[in-house]
Coordinates of C-alpha atoms and ligand atoms in Angstrom, one line a residue:
X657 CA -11.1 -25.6 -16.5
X658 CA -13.3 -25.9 -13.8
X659 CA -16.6 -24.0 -14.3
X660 CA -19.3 -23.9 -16.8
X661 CA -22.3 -22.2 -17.5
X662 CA -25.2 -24.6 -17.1
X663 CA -29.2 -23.1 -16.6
X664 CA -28.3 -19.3 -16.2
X665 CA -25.3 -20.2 -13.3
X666 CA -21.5 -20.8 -13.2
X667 CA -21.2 -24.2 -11.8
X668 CA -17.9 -25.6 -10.7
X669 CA -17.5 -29.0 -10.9
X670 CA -15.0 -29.5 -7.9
X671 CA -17.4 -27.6 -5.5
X672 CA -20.5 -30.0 -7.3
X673 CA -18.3 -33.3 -6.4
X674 CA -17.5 -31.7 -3.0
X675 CA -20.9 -31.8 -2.4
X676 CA -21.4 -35.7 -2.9
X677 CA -20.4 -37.9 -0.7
X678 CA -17.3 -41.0 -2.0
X679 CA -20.2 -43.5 -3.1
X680 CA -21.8 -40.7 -4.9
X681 CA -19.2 -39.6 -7.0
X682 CA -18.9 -41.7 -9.6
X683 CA -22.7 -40.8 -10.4
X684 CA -22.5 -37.0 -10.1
X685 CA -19.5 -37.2 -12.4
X686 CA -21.9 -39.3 -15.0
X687 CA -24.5 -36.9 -14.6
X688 CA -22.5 -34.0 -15.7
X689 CA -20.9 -35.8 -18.0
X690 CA -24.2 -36.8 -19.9
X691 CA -25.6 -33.2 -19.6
X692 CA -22.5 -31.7 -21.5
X693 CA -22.5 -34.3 -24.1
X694 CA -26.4 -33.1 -24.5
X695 CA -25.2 -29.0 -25.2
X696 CA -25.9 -27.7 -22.2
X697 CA -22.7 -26.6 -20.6
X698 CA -21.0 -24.3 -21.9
X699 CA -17.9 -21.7 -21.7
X700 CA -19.2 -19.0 -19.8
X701 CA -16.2 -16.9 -22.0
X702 CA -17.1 -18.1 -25.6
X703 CA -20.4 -19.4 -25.1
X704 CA -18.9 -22.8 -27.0
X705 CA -20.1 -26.1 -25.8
X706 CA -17.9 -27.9 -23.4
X707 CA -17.5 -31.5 -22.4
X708 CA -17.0 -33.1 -18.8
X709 CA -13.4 -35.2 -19.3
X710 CA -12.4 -37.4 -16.9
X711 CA -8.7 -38.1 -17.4
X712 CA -6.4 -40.3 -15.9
X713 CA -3.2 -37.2 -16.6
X714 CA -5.7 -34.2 -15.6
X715 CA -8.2 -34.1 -12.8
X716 CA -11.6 -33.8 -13.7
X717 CA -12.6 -30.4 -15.8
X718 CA -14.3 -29.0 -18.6
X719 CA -13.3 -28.4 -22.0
X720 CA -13.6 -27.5 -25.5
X721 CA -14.9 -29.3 -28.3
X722 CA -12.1 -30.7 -30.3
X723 CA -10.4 -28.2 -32.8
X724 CA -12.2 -25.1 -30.7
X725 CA -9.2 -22.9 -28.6
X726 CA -10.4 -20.0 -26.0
X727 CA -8.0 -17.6 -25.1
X728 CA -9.6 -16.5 -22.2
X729 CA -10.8 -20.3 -21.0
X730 CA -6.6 -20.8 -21.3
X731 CA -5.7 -17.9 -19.3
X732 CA -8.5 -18.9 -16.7
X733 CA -6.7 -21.9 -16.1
X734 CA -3.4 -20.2 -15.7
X735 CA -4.8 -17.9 -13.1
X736 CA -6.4 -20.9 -11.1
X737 CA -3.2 -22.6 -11.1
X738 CA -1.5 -19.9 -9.6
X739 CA -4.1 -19.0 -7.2
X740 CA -4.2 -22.7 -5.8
X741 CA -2.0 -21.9 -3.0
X742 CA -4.4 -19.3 -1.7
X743 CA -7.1 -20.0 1.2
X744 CA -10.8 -19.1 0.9
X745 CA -10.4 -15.3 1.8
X746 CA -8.5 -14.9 -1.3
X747 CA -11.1 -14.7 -3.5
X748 CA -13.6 -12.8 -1.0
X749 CA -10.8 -9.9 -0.5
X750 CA -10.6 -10.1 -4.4
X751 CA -13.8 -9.1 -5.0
X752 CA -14.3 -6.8 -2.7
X753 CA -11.3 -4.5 -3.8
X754 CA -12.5 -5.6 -7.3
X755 CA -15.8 -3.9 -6.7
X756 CA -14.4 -0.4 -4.8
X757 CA -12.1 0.0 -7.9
X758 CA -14.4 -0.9 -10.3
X759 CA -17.2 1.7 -9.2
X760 CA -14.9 4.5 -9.7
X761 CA -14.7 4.0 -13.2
X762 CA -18.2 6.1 -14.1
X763 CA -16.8 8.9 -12.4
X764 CA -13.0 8.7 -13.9
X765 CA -12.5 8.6 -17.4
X766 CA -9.2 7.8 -17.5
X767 CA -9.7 4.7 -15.1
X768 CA -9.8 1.5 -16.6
X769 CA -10.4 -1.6 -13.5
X770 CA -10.8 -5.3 -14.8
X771 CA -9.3 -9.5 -13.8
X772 CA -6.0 -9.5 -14.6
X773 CA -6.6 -13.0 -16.8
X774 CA -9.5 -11.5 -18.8
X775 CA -7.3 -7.8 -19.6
X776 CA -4.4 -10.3 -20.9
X777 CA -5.9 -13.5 -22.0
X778 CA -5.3 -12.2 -25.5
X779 CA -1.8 -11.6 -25.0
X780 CA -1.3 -15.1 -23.1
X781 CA 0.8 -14.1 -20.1
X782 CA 2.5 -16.6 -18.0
X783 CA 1.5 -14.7 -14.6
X784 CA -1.9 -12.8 -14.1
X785 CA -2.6 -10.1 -11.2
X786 CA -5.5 -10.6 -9.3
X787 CA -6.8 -7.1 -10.5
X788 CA -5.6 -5.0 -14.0
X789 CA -5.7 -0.9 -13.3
X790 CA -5.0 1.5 -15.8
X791 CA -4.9 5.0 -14.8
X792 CA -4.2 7.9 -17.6
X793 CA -1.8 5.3 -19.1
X794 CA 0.1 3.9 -16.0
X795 CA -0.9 0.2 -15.8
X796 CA -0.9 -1.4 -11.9
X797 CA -0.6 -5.1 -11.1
X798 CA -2.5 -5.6 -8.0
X799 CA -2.4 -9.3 -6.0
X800 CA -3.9 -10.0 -2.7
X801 CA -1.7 -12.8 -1.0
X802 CA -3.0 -15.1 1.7
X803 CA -1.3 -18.0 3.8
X804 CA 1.7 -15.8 4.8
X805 CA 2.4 -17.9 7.5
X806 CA 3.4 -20.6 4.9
X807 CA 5.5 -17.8 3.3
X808 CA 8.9 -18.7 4.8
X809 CA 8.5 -21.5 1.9
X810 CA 11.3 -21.0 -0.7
X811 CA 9.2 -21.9 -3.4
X812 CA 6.5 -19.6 -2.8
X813 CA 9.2 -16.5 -2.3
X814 CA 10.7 -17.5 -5.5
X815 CA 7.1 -17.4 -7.1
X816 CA 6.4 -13.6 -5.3
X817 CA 9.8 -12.7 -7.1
X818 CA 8.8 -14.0 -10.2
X819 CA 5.6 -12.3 -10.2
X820 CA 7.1 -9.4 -9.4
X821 CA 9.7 -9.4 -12.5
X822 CA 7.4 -10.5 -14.9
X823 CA 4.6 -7.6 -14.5
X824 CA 7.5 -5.0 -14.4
X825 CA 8.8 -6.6 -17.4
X826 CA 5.6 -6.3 -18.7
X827 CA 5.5 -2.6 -17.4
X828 CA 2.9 -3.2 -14.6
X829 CA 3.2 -1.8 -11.2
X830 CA 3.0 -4.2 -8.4
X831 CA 0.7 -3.3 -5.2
X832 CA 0.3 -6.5 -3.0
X833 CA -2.3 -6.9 -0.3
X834 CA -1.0 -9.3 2.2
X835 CA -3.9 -10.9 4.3
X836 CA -3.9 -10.3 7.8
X837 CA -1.2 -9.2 9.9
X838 CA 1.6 -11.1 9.7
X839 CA 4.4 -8.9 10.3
X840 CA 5.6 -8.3 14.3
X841 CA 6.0 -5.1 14.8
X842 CA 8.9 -3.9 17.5
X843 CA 8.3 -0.4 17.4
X844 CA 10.2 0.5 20.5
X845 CA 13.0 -1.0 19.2
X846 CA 12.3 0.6 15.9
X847 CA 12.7 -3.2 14.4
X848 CA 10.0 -5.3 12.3
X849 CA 10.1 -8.6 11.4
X850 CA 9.9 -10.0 8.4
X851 CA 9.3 -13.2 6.5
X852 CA 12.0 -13.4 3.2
X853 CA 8.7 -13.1 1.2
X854 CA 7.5 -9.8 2.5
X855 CA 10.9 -8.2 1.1
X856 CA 9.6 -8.5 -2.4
X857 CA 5.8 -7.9 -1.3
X858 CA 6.9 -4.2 -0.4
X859 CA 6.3 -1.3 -2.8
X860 CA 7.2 1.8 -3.8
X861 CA 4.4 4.7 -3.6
X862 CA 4.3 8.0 -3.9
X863 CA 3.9 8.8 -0.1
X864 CA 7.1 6.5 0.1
X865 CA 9.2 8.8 -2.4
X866 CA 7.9 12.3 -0.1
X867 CA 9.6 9.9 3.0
X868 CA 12.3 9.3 1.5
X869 CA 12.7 13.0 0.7
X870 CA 11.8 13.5 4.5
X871 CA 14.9 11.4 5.2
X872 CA 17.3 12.3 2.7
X873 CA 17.3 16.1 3.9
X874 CA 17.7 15.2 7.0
X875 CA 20.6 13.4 6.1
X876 CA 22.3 15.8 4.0
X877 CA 21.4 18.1 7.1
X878 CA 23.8 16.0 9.4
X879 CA 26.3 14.3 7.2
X880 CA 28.1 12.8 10.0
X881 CA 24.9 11.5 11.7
X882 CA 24.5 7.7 11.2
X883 CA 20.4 8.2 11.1
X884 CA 20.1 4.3 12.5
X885 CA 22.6 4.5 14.9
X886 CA 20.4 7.8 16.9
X887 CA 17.6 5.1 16.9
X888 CA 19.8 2.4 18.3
X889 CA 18.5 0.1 14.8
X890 CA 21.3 -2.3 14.6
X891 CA 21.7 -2.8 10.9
X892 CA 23.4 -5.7 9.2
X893 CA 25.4 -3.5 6.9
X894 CA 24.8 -0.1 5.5
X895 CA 21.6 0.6 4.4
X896 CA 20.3 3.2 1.2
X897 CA 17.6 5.5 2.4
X898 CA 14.6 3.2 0.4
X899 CA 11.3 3.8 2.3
X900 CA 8.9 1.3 1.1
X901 CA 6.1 0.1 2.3
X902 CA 3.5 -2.8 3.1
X903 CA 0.0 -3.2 3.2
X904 CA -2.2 -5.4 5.3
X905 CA -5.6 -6.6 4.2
X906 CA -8.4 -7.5 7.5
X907 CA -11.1 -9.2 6.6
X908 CA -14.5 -9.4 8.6
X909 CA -17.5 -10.6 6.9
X910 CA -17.8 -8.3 3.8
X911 CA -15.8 -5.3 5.4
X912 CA -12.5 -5.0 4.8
X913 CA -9.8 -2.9 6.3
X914 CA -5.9 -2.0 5.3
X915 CA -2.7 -1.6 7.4
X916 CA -0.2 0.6 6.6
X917 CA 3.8 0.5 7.6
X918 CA 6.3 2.3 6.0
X919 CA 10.0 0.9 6.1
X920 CA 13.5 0.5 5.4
X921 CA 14.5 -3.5 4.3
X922 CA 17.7 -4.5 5.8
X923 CA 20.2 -6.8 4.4
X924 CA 18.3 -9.7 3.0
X925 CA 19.6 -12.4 5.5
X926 CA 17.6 -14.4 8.2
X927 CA 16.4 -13.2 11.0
X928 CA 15.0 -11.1 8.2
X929 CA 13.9 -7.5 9.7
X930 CA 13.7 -3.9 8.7
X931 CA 13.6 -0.6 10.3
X932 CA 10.7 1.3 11.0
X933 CA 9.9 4.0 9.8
X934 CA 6.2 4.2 11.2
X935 CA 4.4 2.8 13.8
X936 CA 1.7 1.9 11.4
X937 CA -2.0 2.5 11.3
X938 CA -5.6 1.4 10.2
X939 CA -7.8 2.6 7.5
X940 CA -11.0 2.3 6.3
X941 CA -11.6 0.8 2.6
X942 CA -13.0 3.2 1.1
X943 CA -10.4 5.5 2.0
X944 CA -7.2 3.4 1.1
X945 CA -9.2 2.4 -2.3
X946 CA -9.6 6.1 -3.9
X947 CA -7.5 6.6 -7.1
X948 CA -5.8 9.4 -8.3
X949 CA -2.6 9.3 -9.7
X950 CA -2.2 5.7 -8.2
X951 CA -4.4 3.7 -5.7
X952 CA -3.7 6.3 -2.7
X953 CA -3.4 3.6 0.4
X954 CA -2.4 6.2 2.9
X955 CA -4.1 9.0 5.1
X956 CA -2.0 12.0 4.1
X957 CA -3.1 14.0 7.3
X958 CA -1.7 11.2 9.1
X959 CA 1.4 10.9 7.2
X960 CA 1.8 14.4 7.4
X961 CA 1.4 14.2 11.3
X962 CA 3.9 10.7 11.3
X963 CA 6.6 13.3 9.3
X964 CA 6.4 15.7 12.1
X965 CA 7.0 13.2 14.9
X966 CA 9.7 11.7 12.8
X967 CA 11.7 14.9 12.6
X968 CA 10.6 15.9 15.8
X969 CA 11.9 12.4 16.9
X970 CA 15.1 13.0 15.2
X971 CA 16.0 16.1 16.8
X972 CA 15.5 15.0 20.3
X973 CA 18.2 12.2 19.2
X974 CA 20.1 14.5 18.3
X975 CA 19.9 16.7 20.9
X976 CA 20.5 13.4 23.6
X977 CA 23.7 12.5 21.2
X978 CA 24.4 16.2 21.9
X979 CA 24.6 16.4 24.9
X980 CA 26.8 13.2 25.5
X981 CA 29.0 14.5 23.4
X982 CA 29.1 18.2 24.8
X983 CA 30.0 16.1 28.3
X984 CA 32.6 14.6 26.8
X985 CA 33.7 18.2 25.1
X986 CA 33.4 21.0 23.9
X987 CA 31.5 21.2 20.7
X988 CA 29.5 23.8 19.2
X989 CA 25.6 24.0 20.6
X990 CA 23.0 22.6 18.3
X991 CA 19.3 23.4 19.1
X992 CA 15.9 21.5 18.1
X993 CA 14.8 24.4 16.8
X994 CA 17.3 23.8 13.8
X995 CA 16.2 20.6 12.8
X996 CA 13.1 21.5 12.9
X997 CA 13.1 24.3 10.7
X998 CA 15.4 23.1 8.2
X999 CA 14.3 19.7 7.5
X1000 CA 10.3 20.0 7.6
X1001 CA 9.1 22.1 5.3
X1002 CA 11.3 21.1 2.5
X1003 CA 9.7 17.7 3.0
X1004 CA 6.7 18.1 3.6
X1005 CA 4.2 18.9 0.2
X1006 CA 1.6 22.2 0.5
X1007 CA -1.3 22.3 -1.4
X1008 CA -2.2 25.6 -3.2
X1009 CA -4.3 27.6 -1.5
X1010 CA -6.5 30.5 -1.4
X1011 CA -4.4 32.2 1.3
X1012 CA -6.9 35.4 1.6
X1013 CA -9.7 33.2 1.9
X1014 CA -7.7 31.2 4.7
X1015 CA -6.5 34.3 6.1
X1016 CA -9.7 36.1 6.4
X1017 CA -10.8 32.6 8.2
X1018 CA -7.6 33.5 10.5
X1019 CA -8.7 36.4 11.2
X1020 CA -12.1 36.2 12.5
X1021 CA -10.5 32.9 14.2
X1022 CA -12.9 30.7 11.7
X1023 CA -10.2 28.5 10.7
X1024 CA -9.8 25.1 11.5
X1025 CA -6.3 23.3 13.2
X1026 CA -5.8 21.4 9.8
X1027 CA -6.5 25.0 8.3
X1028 CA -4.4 26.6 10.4
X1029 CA -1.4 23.9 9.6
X1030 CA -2.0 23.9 6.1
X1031 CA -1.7 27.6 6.1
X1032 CA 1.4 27.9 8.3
X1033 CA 3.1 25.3 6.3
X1034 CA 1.8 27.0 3.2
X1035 CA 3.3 30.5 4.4
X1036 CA 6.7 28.9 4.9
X1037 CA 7.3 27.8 1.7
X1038 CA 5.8 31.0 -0.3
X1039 CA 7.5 33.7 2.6
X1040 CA 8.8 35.4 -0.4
X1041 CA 5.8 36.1 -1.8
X1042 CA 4.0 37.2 0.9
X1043 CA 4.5 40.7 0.0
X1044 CA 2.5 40.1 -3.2
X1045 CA -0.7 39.7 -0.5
X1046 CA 0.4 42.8 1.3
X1047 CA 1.2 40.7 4.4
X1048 CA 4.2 40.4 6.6
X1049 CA 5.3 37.2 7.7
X1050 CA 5.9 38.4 11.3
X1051 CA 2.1 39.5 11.2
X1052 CA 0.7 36.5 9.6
X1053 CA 3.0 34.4 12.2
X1054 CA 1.5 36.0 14.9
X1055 CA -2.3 35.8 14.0
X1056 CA -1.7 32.1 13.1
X1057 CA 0.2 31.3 16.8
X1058 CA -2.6 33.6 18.3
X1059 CA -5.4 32.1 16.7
X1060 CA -3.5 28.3 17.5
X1061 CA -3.4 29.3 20.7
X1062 CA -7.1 29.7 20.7
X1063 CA -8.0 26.7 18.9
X1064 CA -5.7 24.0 20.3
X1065 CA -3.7 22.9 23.1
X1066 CA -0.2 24.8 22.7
X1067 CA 1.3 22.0 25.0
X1068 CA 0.5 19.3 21.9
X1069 CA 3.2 18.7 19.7
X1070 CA 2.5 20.9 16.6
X1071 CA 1.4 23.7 19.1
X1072 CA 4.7 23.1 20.7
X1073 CA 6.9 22.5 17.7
X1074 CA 5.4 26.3 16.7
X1075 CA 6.2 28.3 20.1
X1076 CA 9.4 26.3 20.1
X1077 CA 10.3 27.5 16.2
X1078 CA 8.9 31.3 16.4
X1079 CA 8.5 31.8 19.7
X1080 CA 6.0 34.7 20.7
Ligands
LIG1724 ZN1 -14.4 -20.6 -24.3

């Protein structure tokens, strides 16, 4: 391997020779060589003494006294063969998701955060994640990426794959990070390009399965819609409703930021592309980092909001297709409204919540516009219950468009989508 621990610090004897100039080499590499053949560098896994070798076969590295194995000193080198490909930021983005996951092990029990060589060194894998996560059981294989532009390379899409087998094999969840922003986003179009790599850097997360809900009612909904076709996407061939999605890593300094985009992968053939689902948006860290069930990477306000311009979306397309066909002849009327109503609230999750406490808010027109959302969407689903409260949903309807009215602009697209569902 590379490093050693030598006078309390990790020294790493390609940085050290980077350091010396040509002439110099030669000495620098005596130097060490003499010091470990004195005891003083040794494994900073096992504490055993290491030598500097020198080889003709192998470059230059540390390594154990004859006889003496280390399992984790193995699995280091593994790791650092497989990382070679990566550039400098590699390692910084490593450690700072590292450190976000790692500090919310105090506060959850059930969260276990550690290098992927060091969780499995005992078990001598072939491939290591960048970072191990176990939560409440589930076990996560997550890998930050870097160099994408070299990605078109078949060899390093064959390795991605690979990766990708082995940790599900192994019963690992992959989340890749994929430094910067490689993808080109045509959002008018609805189209994103792709390199063949990001296929199999795209994952399947919980917010992705509530899409693909989203999408599947509306489907079902319209059975002789072609979804793509109302969105002019020209697919290669027919495409399974498979949201998945891809996360960018930004790197300034220390800070770190993610990119989200949710999609649909086309047939695997060059010019590789998929259609979006999402524009795509930023967030912070610390918010993309929290874990629950998984590693949340999303802004579920957000999503929520990205659901109801979707639908929305969908019914205007509808509604144009509508009315080209009406032109054409006579077919029965379809309205927004419909879509609207049918399609949402079946997709879209409610929290439980204390609805007297939110109503009394309603009431004295304390409640917030998420409030009042969460509360309308909250009412839809449990209408049957209402009575239970000793409510009416006609009332509660109109104290929540009344006190909407008061809070936001009816004209924005929630207040809209409302006055256009219920009317007054
Ligand atoms: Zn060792």
């Amino acid at each position: 391997m590379d490093i050693a621990q030598y006078e309390g610090t990790v020294v790493n004897i390609n940085t050290e020779l980077s350091k010396s100039s040509e002439s110099d080499r030669a000495r620098t590499i005596e130097k060490y060589r003499r010091i470990a053949e004195k005891g003083a560098m040794s494994c900073p896994f096992c504490n055993e003494k290491l030598q500097l070798r020198a080889g003709e076969v192998r470059e230059i590295h540390f390594a154990h006294l004859k006889g003496k194995s280390c399992q984790e000193a193995d699995a280091y080198d593994t790791y650092r063969n497989q990382t070679q490909r990566e550039n400098k930021k590699h390692s910084v983005i490593k450690e700072i998701i590292y450190t976000e996951l790692k500090s919310q092990e105090i506060i959850k029990p059930d969260l276990k955060v550690e290098y992927g060589y060091k969780e499995k060194a005992a078990e001598k894998w072939k491939h290591y994640p960048d970072i191990y996560m176990n939560k409440n059981g589930r076990e996560f294989a997550i890998s930050v990426i870097t160099n994408v532009h070299n990605i078109g390379d078949e060899k390093v899409v064959k390795t991605i794959n690979k990766r990708n087998r082995y940790f599900e094999e192994k019963g690992l969840k992959s989340i890749w990070f994929v430094e910067d922003r490689e993808l080109a986003d045509d959002y008018e179009h609805r189209v994103l390009h792709l390199w063949e790599a990001e296929y199999d850097l795209a994952i399947k997360t919980e917010e992705d399965q509530i899409w693909d809900q989203l999408i599947n009612d509306i489907v079902d909904e319209f059975p002789n819609e072609k979804l793509l076709d109302l969105f002019h996407y020209k697919a290669y061939g027919p495409m399974d409703v498979d949201v998945r999605s891809l996360y960018y890593v930004h790197s300034t300094g220390d800070e770190i930021s993610f990119s989200v985009y949710r999609l649909i992968l086309d047939e695997k053939q060059s010019p590789y592309r998929a259609f979006a689902v999402t524009r795509g948006y930023r967030m912070h860290m610390s918010n993309a980092l929290i874990v629950r069930d998984e590693i949340l990477l999303s802004d579920k306000q957000r999503e929520d909001a990205d659901r109801i311009d979707f639908v929305n979306e969908v019914a205007r397309k509808l509604e144009q297709a509508r009315e080209v066909e009406q032109a054409a002849a006579k077919v029965p009327e379809l309205s927004y409204k419909e879509v609207a109503v049918t399609a949402l609230p079946k997709a879209i999750e409610v929290a439980d919540i204390d609805v007297l406490e939110y109503m009394e808010k309603l009431n004295h027109l304390r409640i917030s516009e998420s409030e009042a959302k969460t509360l309308f969407k909250y009412m839809k689903k449990h209408r049957s219950d209402l009575g239970d409260y000793g409510l009416s949903f006609a009332d509660v309807m109109r104290t929540i468009n009344y006190a909407l009215g008061k809070i936001m602009d009816p004209k924005s697209e929630f207040g809209w989508w409302i006055l256009n569902t219920f009317g007054n």
